[in-house]
Structures are given as C-alpha cells and as structure tokens.
Coordinates of N, CA and C in Angstrom, one line a residue:
Chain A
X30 N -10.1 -14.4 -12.6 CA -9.9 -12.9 -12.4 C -8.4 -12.7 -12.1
X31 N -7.5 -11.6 -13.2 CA -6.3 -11.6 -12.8 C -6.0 -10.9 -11.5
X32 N -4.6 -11.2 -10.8 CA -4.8 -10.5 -9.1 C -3.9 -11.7 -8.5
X33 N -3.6 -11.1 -7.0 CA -3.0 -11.7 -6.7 C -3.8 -12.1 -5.3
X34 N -3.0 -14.0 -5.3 CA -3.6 -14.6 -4.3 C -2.8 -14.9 -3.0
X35 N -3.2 -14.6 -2.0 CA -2.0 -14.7 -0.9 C -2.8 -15.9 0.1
X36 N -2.2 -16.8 0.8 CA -2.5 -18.5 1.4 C -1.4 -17.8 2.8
X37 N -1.8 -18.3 4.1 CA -3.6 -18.3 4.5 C -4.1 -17.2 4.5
X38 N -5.3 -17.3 4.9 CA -5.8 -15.7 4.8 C -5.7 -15.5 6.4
X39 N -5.5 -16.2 7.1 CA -5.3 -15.9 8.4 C -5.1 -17.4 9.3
X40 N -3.3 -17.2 10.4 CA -2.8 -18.0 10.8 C -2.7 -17.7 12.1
X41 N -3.0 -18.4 13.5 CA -2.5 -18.3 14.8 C -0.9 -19.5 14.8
X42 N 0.2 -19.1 15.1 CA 1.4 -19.4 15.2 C 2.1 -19.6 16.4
X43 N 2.8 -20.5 16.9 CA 3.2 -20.4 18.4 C 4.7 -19.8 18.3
X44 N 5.0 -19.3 19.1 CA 6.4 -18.4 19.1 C 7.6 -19.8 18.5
X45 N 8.5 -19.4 17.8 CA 9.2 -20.1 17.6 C 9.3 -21.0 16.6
X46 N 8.0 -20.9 15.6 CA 7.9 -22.0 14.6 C 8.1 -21.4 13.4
X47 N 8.4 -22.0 12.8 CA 8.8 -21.6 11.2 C 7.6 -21.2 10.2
X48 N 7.6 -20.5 9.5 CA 5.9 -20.3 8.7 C 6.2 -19.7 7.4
X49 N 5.6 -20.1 6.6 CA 5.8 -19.0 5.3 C 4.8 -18.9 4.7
X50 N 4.5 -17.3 4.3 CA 3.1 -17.0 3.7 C 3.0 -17.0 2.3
X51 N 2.5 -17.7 1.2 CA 2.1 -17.7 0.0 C 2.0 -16.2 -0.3
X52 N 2.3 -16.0 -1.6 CA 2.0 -15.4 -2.7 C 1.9 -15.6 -4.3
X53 N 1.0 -15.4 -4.8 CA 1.0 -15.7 -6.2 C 0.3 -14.6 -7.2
X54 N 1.3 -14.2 -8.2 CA -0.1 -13.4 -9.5 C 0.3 -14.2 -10.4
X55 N -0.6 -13.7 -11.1 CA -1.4 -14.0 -13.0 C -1.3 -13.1 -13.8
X56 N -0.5 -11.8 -13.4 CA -0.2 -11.0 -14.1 C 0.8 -10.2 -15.1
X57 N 1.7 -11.7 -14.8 CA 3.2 -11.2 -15.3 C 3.5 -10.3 -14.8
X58 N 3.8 -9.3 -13.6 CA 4.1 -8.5 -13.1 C 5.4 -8.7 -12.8
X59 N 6.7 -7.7 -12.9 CA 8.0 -8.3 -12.7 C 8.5 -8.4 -11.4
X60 N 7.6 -7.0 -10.6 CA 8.3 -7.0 -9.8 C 6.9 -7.1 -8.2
X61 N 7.6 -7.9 -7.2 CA 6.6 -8.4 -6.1 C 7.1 -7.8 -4.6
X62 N 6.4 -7.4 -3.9 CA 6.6 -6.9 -2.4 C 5.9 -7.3 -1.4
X63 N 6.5 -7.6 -0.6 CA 5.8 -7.9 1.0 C 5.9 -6.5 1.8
X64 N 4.7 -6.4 2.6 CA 4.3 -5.1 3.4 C 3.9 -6.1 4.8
X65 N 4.2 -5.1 5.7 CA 3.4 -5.9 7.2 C 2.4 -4.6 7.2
X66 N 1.5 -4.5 8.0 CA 0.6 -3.5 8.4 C 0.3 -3.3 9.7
X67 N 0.8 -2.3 10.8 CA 0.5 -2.6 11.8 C -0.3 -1.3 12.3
X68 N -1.4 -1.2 13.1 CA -2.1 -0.3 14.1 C -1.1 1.5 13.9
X69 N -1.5 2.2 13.3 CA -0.9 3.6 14.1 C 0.7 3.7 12.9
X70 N 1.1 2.8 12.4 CA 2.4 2.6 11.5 C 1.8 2.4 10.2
X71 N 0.9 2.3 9.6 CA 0.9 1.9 8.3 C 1.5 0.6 7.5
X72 N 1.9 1.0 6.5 CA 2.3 0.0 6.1 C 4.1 -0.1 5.6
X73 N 4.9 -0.9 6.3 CA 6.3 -1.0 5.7 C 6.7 -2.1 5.1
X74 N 7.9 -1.7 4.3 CA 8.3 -2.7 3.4 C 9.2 -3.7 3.9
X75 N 9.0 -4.7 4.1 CA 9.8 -6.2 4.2 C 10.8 -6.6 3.4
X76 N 10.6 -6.7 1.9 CA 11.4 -7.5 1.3 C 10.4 -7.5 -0.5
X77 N 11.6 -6.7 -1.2 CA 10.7 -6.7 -2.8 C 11.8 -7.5 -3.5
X78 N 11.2 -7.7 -4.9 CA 12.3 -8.2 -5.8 C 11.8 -8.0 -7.1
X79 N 12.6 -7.0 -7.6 CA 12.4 -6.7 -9.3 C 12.1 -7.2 -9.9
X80 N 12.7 -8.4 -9.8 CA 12.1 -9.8 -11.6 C 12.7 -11.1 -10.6
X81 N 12.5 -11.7 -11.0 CA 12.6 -13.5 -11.0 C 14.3 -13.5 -10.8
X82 N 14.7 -13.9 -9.7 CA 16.1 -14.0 -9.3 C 17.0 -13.3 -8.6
X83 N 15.8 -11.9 -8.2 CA 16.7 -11.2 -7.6 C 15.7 -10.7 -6.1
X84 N 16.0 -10.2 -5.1 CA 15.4 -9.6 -4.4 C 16.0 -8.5 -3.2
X85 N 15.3 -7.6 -2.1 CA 16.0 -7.2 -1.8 C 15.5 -6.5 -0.3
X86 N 16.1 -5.5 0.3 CA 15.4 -5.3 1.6 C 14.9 -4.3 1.5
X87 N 13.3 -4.3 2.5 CA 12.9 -2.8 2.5 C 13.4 -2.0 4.2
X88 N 12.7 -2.1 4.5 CA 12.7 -0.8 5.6 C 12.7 -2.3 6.9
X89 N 12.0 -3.3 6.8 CA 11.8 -4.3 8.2 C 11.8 -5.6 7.8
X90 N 13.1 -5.8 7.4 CA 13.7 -7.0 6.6 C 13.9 -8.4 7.9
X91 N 14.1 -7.7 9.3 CA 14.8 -8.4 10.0 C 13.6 -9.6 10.5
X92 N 14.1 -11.4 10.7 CA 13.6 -12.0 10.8 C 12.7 -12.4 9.6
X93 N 12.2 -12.0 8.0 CA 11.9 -12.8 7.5 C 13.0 -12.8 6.1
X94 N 12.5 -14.0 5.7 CA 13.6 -13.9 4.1 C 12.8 -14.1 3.1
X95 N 12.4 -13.6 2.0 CA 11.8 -14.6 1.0 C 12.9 -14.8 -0.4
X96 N 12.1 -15.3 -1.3 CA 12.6 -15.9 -2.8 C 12.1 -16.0 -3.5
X97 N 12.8 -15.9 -5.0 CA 12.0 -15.4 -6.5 C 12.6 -16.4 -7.1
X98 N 11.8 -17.4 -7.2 CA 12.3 -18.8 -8.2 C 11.9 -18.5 -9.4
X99 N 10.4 -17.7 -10.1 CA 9.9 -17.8 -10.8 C 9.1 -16.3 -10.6
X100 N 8.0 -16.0 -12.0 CA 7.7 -14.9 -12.0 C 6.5 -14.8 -11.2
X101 N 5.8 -16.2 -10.9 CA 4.5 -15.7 -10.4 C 4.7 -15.6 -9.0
X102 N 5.6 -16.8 -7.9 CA 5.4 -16.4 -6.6 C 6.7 -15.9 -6.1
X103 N 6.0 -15.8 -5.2 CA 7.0 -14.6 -3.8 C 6.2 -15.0 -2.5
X104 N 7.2 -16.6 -2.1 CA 6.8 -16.6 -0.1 C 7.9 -15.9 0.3
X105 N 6.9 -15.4 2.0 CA 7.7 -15.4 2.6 C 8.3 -15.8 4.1
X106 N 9.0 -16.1 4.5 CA 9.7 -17.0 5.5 C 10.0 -16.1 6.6
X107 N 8.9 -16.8 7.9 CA 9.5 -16.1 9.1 C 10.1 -17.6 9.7
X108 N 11.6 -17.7 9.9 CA 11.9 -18.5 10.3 C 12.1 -18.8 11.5
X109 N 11.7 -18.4 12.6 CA 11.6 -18.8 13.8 C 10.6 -17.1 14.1
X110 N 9.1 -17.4 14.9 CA 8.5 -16.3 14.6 C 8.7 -15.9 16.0
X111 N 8.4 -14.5 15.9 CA 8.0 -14.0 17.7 C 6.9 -13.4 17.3
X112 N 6.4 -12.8 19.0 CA 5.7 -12.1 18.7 C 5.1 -10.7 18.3
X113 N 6.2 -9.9 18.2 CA 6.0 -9.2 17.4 C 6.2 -8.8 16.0
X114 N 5.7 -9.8 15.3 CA 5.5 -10.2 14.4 C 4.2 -10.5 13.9
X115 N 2.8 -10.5 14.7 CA 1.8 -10.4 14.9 C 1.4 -9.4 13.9
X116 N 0.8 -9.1 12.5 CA 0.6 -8.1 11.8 C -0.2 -8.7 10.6
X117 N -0.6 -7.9 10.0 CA -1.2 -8.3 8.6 C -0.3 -8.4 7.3
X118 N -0.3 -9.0 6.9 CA 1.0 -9.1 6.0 C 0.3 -8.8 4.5
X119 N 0.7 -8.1 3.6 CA 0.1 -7.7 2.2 C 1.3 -8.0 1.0
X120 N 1.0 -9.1 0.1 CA 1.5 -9.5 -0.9 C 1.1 -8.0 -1.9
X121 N 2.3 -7.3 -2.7 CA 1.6 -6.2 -4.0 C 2.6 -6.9 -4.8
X122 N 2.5 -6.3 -6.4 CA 3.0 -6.4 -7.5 C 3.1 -5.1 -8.2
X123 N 3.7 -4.9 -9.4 CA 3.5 -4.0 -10.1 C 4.7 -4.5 -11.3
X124 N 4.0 -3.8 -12.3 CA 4.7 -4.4 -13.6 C 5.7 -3.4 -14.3
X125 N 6.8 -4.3 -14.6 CA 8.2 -3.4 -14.6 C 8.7 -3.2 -14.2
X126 N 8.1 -3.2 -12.5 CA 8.9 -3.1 -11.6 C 9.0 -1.4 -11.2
X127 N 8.1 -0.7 -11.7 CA 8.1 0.5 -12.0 C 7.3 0.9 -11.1
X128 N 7.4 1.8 -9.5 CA 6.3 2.2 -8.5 C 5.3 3.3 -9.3
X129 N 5.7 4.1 -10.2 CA 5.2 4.9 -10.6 C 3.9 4.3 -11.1
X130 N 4.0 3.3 -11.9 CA 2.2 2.3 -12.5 C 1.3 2.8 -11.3
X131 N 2.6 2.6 -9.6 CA 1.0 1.9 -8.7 C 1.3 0.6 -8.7
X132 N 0.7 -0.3 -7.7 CA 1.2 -1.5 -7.3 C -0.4 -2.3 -7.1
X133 N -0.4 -3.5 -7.7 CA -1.7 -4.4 -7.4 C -1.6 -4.9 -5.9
X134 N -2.6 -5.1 -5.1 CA -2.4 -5.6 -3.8 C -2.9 -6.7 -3.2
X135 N -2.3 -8.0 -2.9 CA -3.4 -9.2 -2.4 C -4.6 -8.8 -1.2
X136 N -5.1 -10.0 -1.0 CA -6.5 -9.8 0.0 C -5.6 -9.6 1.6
X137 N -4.3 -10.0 1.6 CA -3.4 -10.5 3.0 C -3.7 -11.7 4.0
X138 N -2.8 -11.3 5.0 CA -2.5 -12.4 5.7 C -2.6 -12.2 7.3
X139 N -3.2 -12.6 8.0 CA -3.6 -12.1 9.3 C -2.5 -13.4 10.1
X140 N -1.9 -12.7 10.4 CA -0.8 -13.5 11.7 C -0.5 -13.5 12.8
X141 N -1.3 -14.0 14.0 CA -1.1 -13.9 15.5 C 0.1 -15.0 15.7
X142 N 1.1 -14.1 16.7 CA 2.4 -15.5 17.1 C 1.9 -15.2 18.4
X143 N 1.7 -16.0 19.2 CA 1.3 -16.4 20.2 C 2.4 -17.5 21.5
Chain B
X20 N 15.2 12.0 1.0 CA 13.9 10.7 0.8 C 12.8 11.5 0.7
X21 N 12.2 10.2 -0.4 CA 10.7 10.5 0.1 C 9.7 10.4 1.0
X22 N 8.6 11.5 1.8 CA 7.7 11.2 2.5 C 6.8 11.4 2.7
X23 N 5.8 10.9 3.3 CA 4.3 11.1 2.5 C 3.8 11.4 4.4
X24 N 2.7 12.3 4.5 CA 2.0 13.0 6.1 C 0.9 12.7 6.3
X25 N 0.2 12.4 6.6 CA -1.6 12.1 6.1 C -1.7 12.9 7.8
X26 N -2.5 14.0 8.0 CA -3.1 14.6 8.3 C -4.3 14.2 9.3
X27 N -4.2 13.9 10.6 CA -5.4 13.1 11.1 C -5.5 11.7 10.9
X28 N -5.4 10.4 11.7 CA -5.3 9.4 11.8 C -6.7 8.8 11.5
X29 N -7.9 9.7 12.4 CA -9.0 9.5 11.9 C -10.2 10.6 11.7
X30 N -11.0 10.9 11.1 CA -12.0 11.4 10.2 C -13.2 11.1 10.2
X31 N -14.3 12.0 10.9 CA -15.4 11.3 11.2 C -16.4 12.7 10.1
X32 N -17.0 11.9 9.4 CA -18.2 13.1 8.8 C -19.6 11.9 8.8
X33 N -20.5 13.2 8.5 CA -22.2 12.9 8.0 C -22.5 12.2 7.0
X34 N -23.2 11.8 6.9 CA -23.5 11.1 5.3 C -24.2 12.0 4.4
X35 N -23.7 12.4 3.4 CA -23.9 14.0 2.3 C -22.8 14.5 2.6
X36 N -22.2 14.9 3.7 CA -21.0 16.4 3.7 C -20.0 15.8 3.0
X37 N -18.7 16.6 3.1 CA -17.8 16.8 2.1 C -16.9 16.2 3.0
X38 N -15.8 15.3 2.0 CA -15.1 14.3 2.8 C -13.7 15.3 2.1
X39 N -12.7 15.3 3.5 CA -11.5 16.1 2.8 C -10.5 15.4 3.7
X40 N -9.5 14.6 2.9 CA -8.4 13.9 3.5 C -6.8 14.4 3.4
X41 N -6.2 14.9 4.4 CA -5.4 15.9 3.8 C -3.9 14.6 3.6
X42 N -2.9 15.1 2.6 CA -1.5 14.3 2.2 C -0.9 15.2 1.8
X43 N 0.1 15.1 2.4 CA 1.6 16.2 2.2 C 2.3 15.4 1.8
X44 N 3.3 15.2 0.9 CA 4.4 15.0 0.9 C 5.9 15.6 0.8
X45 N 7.2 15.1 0.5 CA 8.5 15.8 0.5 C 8.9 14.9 -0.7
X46 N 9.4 16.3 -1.6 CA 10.1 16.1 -2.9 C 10.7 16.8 -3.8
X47 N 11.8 16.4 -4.1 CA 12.5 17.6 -4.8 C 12.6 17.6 -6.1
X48 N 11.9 16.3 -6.5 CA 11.4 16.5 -8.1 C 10.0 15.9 -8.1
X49 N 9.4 16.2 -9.3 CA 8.2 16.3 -9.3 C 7.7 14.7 -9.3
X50 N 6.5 14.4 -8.1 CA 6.3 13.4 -7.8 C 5.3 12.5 -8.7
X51 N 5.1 11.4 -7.8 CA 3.9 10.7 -8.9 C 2.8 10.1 -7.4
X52 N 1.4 10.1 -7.3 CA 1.3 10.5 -5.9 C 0.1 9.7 -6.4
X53 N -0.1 9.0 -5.1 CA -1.6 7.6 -5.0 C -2.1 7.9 -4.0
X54 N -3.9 8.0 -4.0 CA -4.5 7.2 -3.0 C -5.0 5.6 -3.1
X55 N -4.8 5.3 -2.3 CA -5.6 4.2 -2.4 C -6.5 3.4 -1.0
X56 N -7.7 3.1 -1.1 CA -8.4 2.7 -0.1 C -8.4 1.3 0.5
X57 N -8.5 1.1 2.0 CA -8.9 0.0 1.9 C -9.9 -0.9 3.1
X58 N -10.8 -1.5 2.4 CA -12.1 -1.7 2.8 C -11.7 -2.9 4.0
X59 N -12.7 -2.7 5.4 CA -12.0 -4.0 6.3 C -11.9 -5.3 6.3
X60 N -11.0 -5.5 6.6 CA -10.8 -7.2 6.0 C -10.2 -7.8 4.5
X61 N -9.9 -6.5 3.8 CA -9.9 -6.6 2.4 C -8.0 -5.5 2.2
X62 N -8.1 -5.9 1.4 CA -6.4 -5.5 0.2 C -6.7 -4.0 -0.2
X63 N -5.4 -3.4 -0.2 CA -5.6 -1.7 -0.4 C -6.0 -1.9 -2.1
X64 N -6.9 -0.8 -2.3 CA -7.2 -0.8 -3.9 C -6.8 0.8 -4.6
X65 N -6.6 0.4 -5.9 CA -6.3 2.2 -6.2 C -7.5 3.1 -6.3
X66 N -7.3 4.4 -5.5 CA -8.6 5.1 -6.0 C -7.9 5.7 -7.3
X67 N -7.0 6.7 -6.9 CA -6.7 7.2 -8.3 C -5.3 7.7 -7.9
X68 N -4.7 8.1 -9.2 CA -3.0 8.7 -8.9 C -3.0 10.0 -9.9
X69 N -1.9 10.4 -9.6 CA -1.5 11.9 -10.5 C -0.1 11.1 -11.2
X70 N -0.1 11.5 -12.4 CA 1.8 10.9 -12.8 C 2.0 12.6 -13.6
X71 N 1.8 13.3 -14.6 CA 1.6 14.1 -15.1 C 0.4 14.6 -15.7
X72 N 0.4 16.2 -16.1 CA -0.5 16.5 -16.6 C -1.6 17.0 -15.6
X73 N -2.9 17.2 -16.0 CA -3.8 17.5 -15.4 C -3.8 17.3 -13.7
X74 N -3.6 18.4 -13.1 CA -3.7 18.4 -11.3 C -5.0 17.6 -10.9
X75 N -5.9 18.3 -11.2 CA -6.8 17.7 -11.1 C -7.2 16.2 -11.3
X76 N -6.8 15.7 -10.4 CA -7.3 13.7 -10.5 C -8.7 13.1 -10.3
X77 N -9.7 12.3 -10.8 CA -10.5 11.6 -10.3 C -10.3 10.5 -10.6
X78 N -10.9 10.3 -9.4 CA -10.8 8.9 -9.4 C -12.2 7.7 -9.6
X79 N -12.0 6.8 -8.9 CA -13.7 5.7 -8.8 C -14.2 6.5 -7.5
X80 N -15.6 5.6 -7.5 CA -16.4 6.0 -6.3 C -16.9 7.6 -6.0
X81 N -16.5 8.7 -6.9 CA -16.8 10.3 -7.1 C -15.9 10.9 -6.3
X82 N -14.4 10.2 -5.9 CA -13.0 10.8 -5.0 C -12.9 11.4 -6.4
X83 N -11.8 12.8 -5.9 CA -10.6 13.1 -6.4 C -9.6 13.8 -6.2
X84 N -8.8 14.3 -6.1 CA -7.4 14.8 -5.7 C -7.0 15.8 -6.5
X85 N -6.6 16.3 -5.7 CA -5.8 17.8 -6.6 C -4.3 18.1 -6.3
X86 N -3.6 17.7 -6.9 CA -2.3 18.1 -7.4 C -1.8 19.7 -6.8
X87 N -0.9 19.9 -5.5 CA -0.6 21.1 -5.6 C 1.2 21.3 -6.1
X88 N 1.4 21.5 -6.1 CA 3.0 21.7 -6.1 C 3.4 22.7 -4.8
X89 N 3.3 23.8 -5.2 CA 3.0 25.0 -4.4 C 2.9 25.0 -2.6
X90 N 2.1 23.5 -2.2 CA 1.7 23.3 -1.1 C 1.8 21.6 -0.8
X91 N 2.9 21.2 -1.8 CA 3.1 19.9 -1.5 C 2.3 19.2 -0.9
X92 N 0.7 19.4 -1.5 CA -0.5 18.6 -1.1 C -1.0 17.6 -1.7
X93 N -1.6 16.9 -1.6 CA -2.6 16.0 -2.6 C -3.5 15.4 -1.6
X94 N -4.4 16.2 -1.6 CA -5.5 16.0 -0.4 C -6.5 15.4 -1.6
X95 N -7.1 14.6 -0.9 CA -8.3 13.6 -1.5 C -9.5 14.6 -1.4
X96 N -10.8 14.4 -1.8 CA -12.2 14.9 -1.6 C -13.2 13.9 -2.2
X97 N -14.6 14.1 -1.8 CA -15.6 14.1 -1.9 C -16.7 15.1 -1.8
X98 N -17.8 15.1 -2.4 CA -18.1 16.7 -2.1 C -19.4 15.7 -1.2
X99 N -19.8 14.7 -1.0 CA -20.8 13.7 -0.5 C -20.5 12.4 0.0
X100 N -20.3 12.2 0.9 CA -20.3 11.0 1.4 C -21.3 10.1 1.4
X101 N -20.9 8.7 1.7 CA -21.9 7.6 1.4 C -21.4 6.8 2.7
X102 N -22.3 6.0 3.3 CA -21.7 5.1 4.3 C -20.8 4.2 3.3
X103 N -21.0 3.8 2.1 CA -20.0 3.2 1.5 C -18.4 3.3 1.8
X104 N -18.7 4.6 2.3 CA -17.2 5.1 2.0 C -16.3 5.1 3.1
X105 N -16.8 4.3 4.3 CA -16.3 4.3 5.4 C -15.5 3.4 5.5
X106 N -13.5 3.8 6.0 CA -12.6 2.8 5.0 C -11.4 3.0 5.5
X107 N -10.3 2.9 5.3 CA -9.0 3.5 6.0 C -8.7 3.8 4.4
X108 N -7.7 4.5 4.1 CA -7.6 5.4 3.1 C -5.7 6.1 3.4
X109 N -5.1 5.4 2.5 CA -3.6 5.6 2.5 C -3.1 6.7 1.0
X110 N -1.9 7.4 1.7 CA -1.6 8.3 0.4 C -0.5 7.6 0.3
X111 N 0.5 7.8 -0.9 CA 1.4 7.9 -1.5 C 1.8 8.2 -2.4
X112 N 3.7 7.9 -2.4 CA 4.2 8.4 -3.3 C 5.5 7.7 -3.9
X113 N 5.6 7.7 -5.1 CA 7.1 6.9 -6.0 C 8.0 7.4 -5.5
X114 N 8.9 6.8 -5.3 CA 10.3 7.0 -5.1 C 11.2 6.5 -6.5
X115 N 10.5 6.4 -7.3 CA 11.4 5.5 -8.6 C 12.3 6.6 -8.9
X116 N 13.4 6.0 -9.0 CA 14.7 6.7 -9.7 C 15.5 7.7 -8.8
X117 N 15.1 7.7 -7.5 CA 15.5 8.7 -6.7 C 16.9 8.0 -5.9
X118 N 18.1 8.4 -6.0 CA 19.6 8.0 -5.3 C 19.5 6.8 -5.3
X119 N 19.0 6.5 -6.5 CA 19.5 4.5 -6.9 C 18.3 3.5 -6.0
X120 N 17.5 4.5 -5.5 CA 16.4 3.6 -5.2 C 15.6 2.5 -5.9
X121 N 15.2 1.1 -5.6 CA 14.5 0.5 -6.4 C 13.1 0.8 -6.7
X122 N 12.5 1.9 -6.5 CA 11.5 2.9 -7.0 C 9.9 1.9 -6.5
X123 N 10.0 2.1 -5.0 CA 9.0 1.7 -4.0 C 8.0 2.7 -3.8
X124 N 7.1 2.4 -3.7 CA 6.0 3.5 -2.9 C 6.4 3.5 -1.7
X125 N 6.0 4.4 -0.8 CA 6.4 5.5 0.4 C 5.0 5.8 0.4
X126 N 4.3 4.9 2.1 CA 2.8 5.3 2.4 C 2.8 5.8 3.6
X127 N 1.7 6.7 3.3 CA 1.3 7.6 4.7 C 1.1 6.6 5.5
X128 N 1.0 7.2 6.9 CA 0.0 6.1 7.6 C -1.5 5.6 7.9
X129 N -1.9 6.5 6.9 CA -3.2 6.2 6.5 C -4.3 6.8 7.8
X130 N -5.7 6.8 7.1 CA -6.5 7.8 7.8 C -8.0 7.1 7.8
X131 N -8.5 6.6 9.1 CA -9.6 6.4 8.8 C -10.9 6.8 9.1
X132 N -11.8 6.7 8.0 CA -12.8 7.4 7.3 C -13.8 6.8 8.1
X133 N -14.8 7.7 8.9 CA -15.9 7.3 9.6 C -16.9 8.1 9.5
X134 N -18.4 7.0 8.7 CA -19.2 7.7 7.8 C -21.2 7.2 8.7
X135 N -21.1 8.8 10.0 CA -22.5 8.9 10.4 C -23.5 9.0 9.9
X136 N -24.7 8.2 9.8 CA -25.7 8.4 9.5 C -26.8 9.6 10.0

C-alpha cells in the first residue's frame, strides 16, 4: 500500500543522545515535512524540503536537522535531545510540492527524552 | 500570513445529533482550506478540502464543510454522529504562493470530538 512509513513508532531517549527518526514514501512525492505535535499547540513545522537536495525551516527548526539525499526519505536528527522535545513527531508528503493537493501523513513517532 | 482558529478545543455531543466544528481563517486571497481527522494513535487523514468551485464540500465518513467567504468560515458538520467519529479533527489552510512562501499548510489547533452514547 502506497504511504508513508515512519521507524520507530515509538522511542524513550535519555537527555543528551543523538536520535534520528525515519521516514520513507512510495509515492514519488517531491516534497516531505516533519511536524512535532504537542498537547493544546497542534501541530508545527520543523523542517520541509521541496524535492531531493534541498530543504528548509519551518516555524521549530531549533535542535533538529534533517536531509534529502534522495526522493523517498527524509530523517530526522535531534542531535543532542532534551526534554522538551518530548512530542509526537509526523512524517507528511505531498506531490509537487504543492500544499494546495493536501499532504499525505505517516502513522508518527512517539518520543519521551527523559 | 496565514491563519487558521478552530473554535473550542473540545466538543462533546450524543450519538445521532449534529456535529458542528467551527474554523475561521485569515486571507487576503482566496484560500484552499482542509479538514482532516485524526484517529488515536494513528496519522492525520484527509476528510475533505475546498480548492474552487462548489462551497459546498463533502467529504468521507457523511462530514462536510461549507465554504464561506463572507465569514471566513469553513466549519465542518455532520447532521449524525456515530461513536466512530470520536477523534481530534484539525482545520487548515495553503499558504502556497503567498510572499515567497514555500506553500505549507497552516493548522488549527485542532478540536476534539467526544461522541456519548
């Protein structure tokens, strides 16, 4: 089934460690976004990237980085984590890169830093 | 910029009554505007969007949305609820092409849907 898969589906992390969360589609989609999700905030943007090589900042860029080697994935990298950082993290896509389609959304990523 | 209001954080109805989720947004050209639901434990899914044409949106599951302009609304409905339907439930809206933006959705903070038997 096309869609996207996001690894793990849920991680307890100790403050200070390095982690990066998978993402992958099957849908040639050009363009890929990370969302955190937290209680009472919704959902904000992290870090999107148009097509394959490029990427860029959303709204709560600070502490993670990711990278577009290729079209299907998009990790992303909290390189030394804290704890507020603790959130659900949501891999989307959408093709063209165009928000107007609407964006496909993974199952996410449950992250306790502890 | 754009921005999207969702109306009530949370929403408690009967099972049969009429489910009404209200979304405002801000825009100075004409928008392109999503709900989409999402079930616990699980990935937001689309119910349905407006891009042009017909105000009137439906979507899956017997939602659908009405397009105002006039009242920069796009409030979701049901005219019946189902326990199915008990869910958090996010609005939004495109930002594509707006002051060189890379044309992101802009989500409410979403509203959750609690469905009594």
């Amino acid at each position: 089934i096309a869609g996207i898969t996001q690894a793990p589906t849920s991680q307890i992390l100790a403050a200070g460690r390095r982690m990066t969360l998978r993402c992958t589609q099957d849908m040639r989609h050009n363009a890929m976004y990370w969302y955190r999700q937290d209680l009472g905030l919704g959902l904000r943007l992290i870090h999107y990237s148009n097509t394959a090589g490029t990427t860029g900042k959303g709204e709560v860029p600070d502490g993670y980085s990711v990278s577009r080697a290729n079209t299907d994935d998009f990790p992303l990298t909290l390189a030394s984590a804290v704890p507020s950082q603790t959130s659900v993290y949501f891999c989307a896509s959408s093709r063209r890169g165009d928000s107007r389609y609407g964006y496909t959304f993974g199952s996410g990523t449950r992250l306790t830093v502890v | 910029a754009q921005s999207v209001t969702q109306l009530g954080s949370h929403v408690s109805v009967s099972e049969g009554a009429l489910v009404l989720l209200r979304c405002n947004y801000s825009s100075s050209v004409p928008p392109y505007l999503f709900w989409y639901v999402q079930y616990p434990n699980q990935g937001l899914q689309l119910l349905l969007k407006y891009t042009t044409g017909a105000t009137l949106v439906k979507g899956i599951n017997g939602f659908e949305a009405e397009f105002k302009k006039s009242e920069t609304s796009f409030h979701l409905t049901k005219p019946s609820a189902h326990m199915s339907d008990a869910a958090e439930y996010f609005c939004a809206v495109s930002d594509q092409g707006y002051g060189g933006s890379q044309g992101n959705l802009i989500f409410g903070k979403g509203t959750k849907l609690s469905v009594k038997p």
